Coordinates of N, CA and C in Angstrom, one line a residue:
S25 N -62.4 -20.8 -31.9 CA -61.9 -21.6 -30.8 C -60.3 -21.9 -31.1
F26 N -60.1 -22.2 -32.2 CA -58.8 -22.4 -32.9 C -57.9 -21.2 -32.5
S27 N -58.4 -20.1 -32.9 CA -57.4 -19.0 -32.7 C -57.3 -18.7 -31.2
I28 N -58.1 -19.0 -30.3 CA -58.1 -18.6 -28.9 C -56.9 -19.5 -28.4
I29 N -56.8 -20.8 -28.9 CA -55.8 -21.7 -28.4 C -54.5 -21.3 -29.0
V30 N -54.4 -20.9 -30.1 CA -53.1 -20.4 -30.8 C -52.7 -19.1 -29.9
I31 N -53.6 -18.2 -29.6 CA -53.4 -17.0 -28.7 C -52.9 -17.4 -27.5
Y32 N -53.5 -18.4 -26.8 CA -53.2 -19.0 -25.4 C -51.8 -19.4 -25.5
K33 N -51.3 -20.2 -26.5 CA -50.0 -20.9 -26.5 C -48.9 -19.8 -26.8
R34 N -49.4 -18.8 -27.6 CA -48.4 -17.7 -27.8 C -48.3 -16.9 -26.6
Y35 N -49.4 -16.8 -25.9 CA -49.3 -16.0 -24.7 C -48.2 -16.7 -23.7
N36 N -48.6 -18.0 -23.6 CA -47.7 -18.9 -22.6 C -46.4 -18.9 -23.0
F37 N -46.1 -19.0 -24.4 CA -44.6 -18.7 -24.8 C -43.9 -17.5 -24.5
A38 N -44.8 -16.4 -24.8 CA -44.2 -15.1 -24.4 C -44.1 -14.9 -23.1
S39 N -45.0 -15.4 -22.1 CA -44.9 -15.4 -20.8 C -43.6 -16.2 -20.1
D40 N -43.4 -17.4 -20.8 CA -42.1 -18.0 -20.4 C -40.9 -17.4 -20.9
Q41 N -40.9 -16.7 -21.9 CA -39.6 -16.0 -22.5 C -39.5 -14.8 -21.5
L42 N -40.6 -14.1 -21.1 CA -40.4 -13.0 -20.2 C -39.8 -13.4 -18.8
T43 N -40.3 -14.6 -18.4 CA -39.9 -15.2 -17.1 C -38.3 -15.4 -17.2
H44 N -37.9 -16.0 -18.3 CA -36.6 -16.3 -18.6 C -35.7 -15.1 -18.6
I45 N -36.2 -14.1 -19.4 CA -35.5 -12.7 -19.5 C -35.3 -12.1 -18.1
K46 N -36.4 -12.0 -17.2 CA -36.4 -11.5 -15.8 C -35.4 -12.3 -15.1
S47 N -35.3 -13.7 -15.3 CA -34.2 -14.4 -14.5 C -32.8 -14.1 -14.9
Q48 N -32.7 -13.9 -16.2 CA -31.3 -13.3 -16.9 C -30.9 -12.2 -16.4
L49 N -32.0 -11.1 -16.2 CA -31.7 -9.9 -15.7 C -31.5 -9.8 -14.2
D50 N -32.1 -10.6 -13.5 CA -32.0 -10.6 -12.1 C -30.5 -11.2 -11.9
A51 N -30.0 -12.2 -12.7 CA -28.6 -12.8 -12.5 C -27.6 -11.7 -12.9
M52 N -27.9 -10.9 -13.9 CA -27.0 -9.9 -14.4 C -27.0 -8.9 -13.3
K53 N -28.0 -8.4 -12.7 CA -28.0 -7.4 -11.6 C -27.1 -7.8 -10.4
S54 N -27.3 -9.1 -10.1 CA -26.5 -9.8 -9.0 C -25.1 -9.8 -9.5
E55 N -24.7 -10.0 -10.7 CA -23.3 -10.0 -11.0 C -22.7 -8.6 -11.1
R56 N -23.5 -7.6 -11.5 CA -23.2 -6.2 -11.3 C -22.8 -5.9 -10.0
D57 N -23.7 -6.3 -9.0 CA -23.3 -5.8 -7.7 C -22.3 -6.5 -7.1
E58 N -22.0 -7.7 -7.5 CA -20.9 -8.3 -7.1 C -19.5 -7.6 -7.6
Y59 N -19.6 -7.2 -8.9 CA -18.4 -6.4 -9.5 C -18.4 -5.0 -8.8
E60 N -19.4 -4.4 -8.5 CA -19.4 -3.0 -7.8 C -18.8 -3.2 -6.4
S61 N -19.1 -4.3 -5.7 CA -18.7 -4.6 -4.3 C -17.1 -4.8 -4.5
N62 N -16.8 -5.7 -5.2 CA -15.2 -6.0 -5.7 C -14.5 -4.7 -6.0
F63 N -15.2 -3.8 -7.0 CA -14.5 -2.6 -7.4 C -14.3 -1.6 -6.0
Q64 N -15.4 -1.5 -5.2 CA -15.3 -0.5 -4.0 C -14.2 -1.1 -3.0
Y65 N -14.1 -2.6 -2.9 CA -13.1 -3.2 -2.1 C -11.7 -2.9 -2.6
A66 N -11.6 -3.0 -4.0 CA -10.3 -2.7 -4.7 C -9.8 -1.2 -4.4
R67 N -10.9 -0.3 -4.5 CA -10.6 1.2 -4.3 C -10.2 1.3 -2.8
K68 N -10.8 0.8 -1.8 CA -10.5 0.8 -0.5 C -8.8 0.3 -0.1
I69 N -8.7 -0.8 -0.9 CA -7.2 -1.3 -0.6 C -6.3 -0.3 -1.2
A70 N -6.6 0.1 -2.6 CA -5.8 1.1 -3.2 C -5.5 2.3 -2.3
N71 N -6.4 2.9 -1.7 CA -6.4 4.0 -0.8 C -5.4 3.7 0.3
E72 N -5.7 2.5 1.1 CA -4.8 2.0 2.1 C -3.5 1.9 1.7
L73 N -3.1 1.3 0.4 CA -1.8 1.1 -0.1 C -1.3 2.5 -0.3
S74 N -2.0 3.5 -0.8 CA -1.5 4.8 -1.0 C -1.0 5.5 0.4
N75 N -1.9 5.4 1.3 CA -1.7 5.9 2.7 C -0.4 5.3 3.4
A76 N -0.3 4.0 3.0 CA 0.9 3.3 3.6 C 2.2 3.8 3.0
A77 N 2.1 3.9 1.7 CA 3.2 4.4 0.8 C 3.6 5.7 1.4
Q78 N 2.8 6.7 1.7 CA 3.0 8.2 2.2 C 3.7 8.0 3.5
L79 N 3.1 7.1 4.4 CA 3.6 7.0 5.6 C 5.2 6.2 5.6
L80 N 5.4 5.3 4.7 CA 6.5 4.9 4.7 C 7.6 5.8 4.0
Q81 N 7.1 6.7 3.1 CA 8.1 7.7 2.5 C 8.3 8.8 3.6
S82 N 7.5 9.1 4.4 CA 7.8 10.2 5.6 C 8.7 9.3 6.7
K83 N 8.4 8.2 6.8 CA 9.4 7.4 7.9 C 10.8 7.3 7.2
S84 N 10.8 7.2 5.9 CA 12.1 7.2 5.1 C 12.8 8.5 5.4
V85 N 12.1 9.6 5.2 CA 12.7 11.0 5.4 C 13.3 11.0 6.8
D86 N 12.3 10.5 7.7 CA 12.8 10.6 9.1 C 14.0 9.8 9.5
L87 N 14.1 8.5 8.9 CA 15.2 7.8 9.1 C 16.5 8.5 8.4
E88 N 16.4 9.1 7.3 CA 17.5 9.9 6.5 C 18.0 10.7 7.6
S89 N 17.0 11.5 8.2 CA 17.3 12.7 9.1 C 18.2 12.1 10.3
D90 N 17.7 11.0 10.9 CA 18.2 10.2 11.9 C 19.7 9.8 11.5
K91 N 19.7 9.2 10.5 CA 21.1 8.8 10.1 C 22.0 10.0 9.9
E92 N 21.6 11.0 9.3 CA 22.4 12.3 9.4 C 23.0 12.9 10.7
L93 N 22.0 12.8 11.5 CA 22.4 13.1 12.9 C 23.4 12.1 13.5
L94 N 23.1 10.9 13.2 CA 24.1 9.8 13.9 C 25.5 10.0 13.3
L95 N 25.6 10.3 12.0 CA 26.8 10.4 11.3 C 27.6 11.7 11.9
K96 N 26.8 12.7 12.2 CA 27.4 14.0 12.9 C 27.9 13.6 14.2
S97 N 27.1 13.0 15.0 CA 27.5 12.4 16.4 C 28.6 11.6 16.4
I98 N 28.8 10.6 15.3 CA 30.1 10.1 15.3 C 31.2 10.7 15.1
D99 N 31.2 11.7 14.1 CA 32.3 12.6 13.6 C 32.6 13.2 14.9
R100 N 31.8 14.0 15.8 CA 32.0 14.5 16.9 C 32.7 13.7 17.9
L101 N 32.2 12.5 18.0 CA 32.9 11.5 19.0 C 34.4 11.4 18.6
K102 N 34.5 11.0 17.4 CA 35.9 10.9 16.7 C 36.9 11.9 17.0
A103 N 36.3 13.1 16.7 CA 37.1 14.2 17.1 C 37.5 14.4 18.5
R104 N 36.4 14.1 19.4 CA 36.7 14.3 20.8 C 37.8 13.2 21.2
I105 N 37.6 12.0 20.7 CA 38.6 10.8 21.0 C 39.9 11.3 20.6
Q106 N 40.0 11.8 19.4 CA 41.5 12.1 18.9 C 42.1 13.3 19.8
L107 N 41.0 14.2 20.2 CA 41.8 15.3 21.1 C 42.1 14.7 22.4
D108 N 41.2 13.9 22.9 CA 41.5 13.2 24.3 C 42.8 12.4 24.4
S109 N 43.0 11.7 23.0 CA 44.0 10.8 22.9 C 45.3 11.5 22.8
K110 N 45.4 12.6 22.1 CA 46.4 13.6 21.9 C 46.8 14.3 23.3
R111 N 46.0 14.6 23.9 CA 46.3 15.2 25.1 C 46.9 14.1 26.2
E112 N 46.3 13.0 26.3 CA 47.1 11.8 27.1 C 48.4 11.6 26.7
V113 N 48.7 11.4 25.3 CA 49.9 11.2 24.8 C 50.9 12.2 25.2
I114 N 50.5 13.5 25.0 CA 51.3 14.7 25.5 C 51.6 14.6 27.0
E115 N 50.5 14.3 27.8 CA 50.7 14.3 29.2 C 51.7 13.1 29.6
Q116 N 51.6 12.1 28.8 CA 52.5 10.9 29.3 C 53.8 11.0 28.6
F117 N 53.8 11.3 27.5 CA 55.4 11.4 27.0 C 55.9 12.7 26.4
G118 N 55.2 13.9 27.0 CA 55.7 15.0 26.3 C 55.4 15.5 24.9
P119 N 55.6 16.7 24.5 CA 55.2 17.1 23.2 C 56.0 16.4 22.1
G120 N 57.1 15.8 22.3 CA 57.8 15.1 21.2 C 58.9 15.9 20.7
P121 N 59.7 15.7 19.6 CA 59.3 14.5 18.6 C 59.6 13.2 19.3
H122 N 58.8 12.1 18.9 CA 58.9 10.8 19.3 C 59.4 9.9 18.2
H123 N 60.4 8.9 18.6 CA 60.8 8.0 17.7 C 60.6 6.7 18.2
V124 N 60.2 5.6 17.2 CA 60.0 4.4 17.5 C 60.9 3.5 16.9
E125 N 61.6 2.6 17.6 CA 62.6 1.7 17.1 C 62.0 0.4 16.5

């Protein structure tokens, strides 16, 4: 009967240890799931940032192209204004030479 009591106590101790280990394992699984969820969220954010960077890059190229077109338009307008101004001066004052006092 003494050995049955010892065996019973050891069984209870082992059962308690097993319950504790299972509890720790459940906590670790929960922590792993949280890490996995955070990792997936981080990956999603990284993909969104990458897409945004690509979009910004393409917009930057578009803006550069628009800038070049605007600069060309400005140059054409300057040339046109110069020609119109020259024509008006010649119409008003003749071909010259002109002297300013």
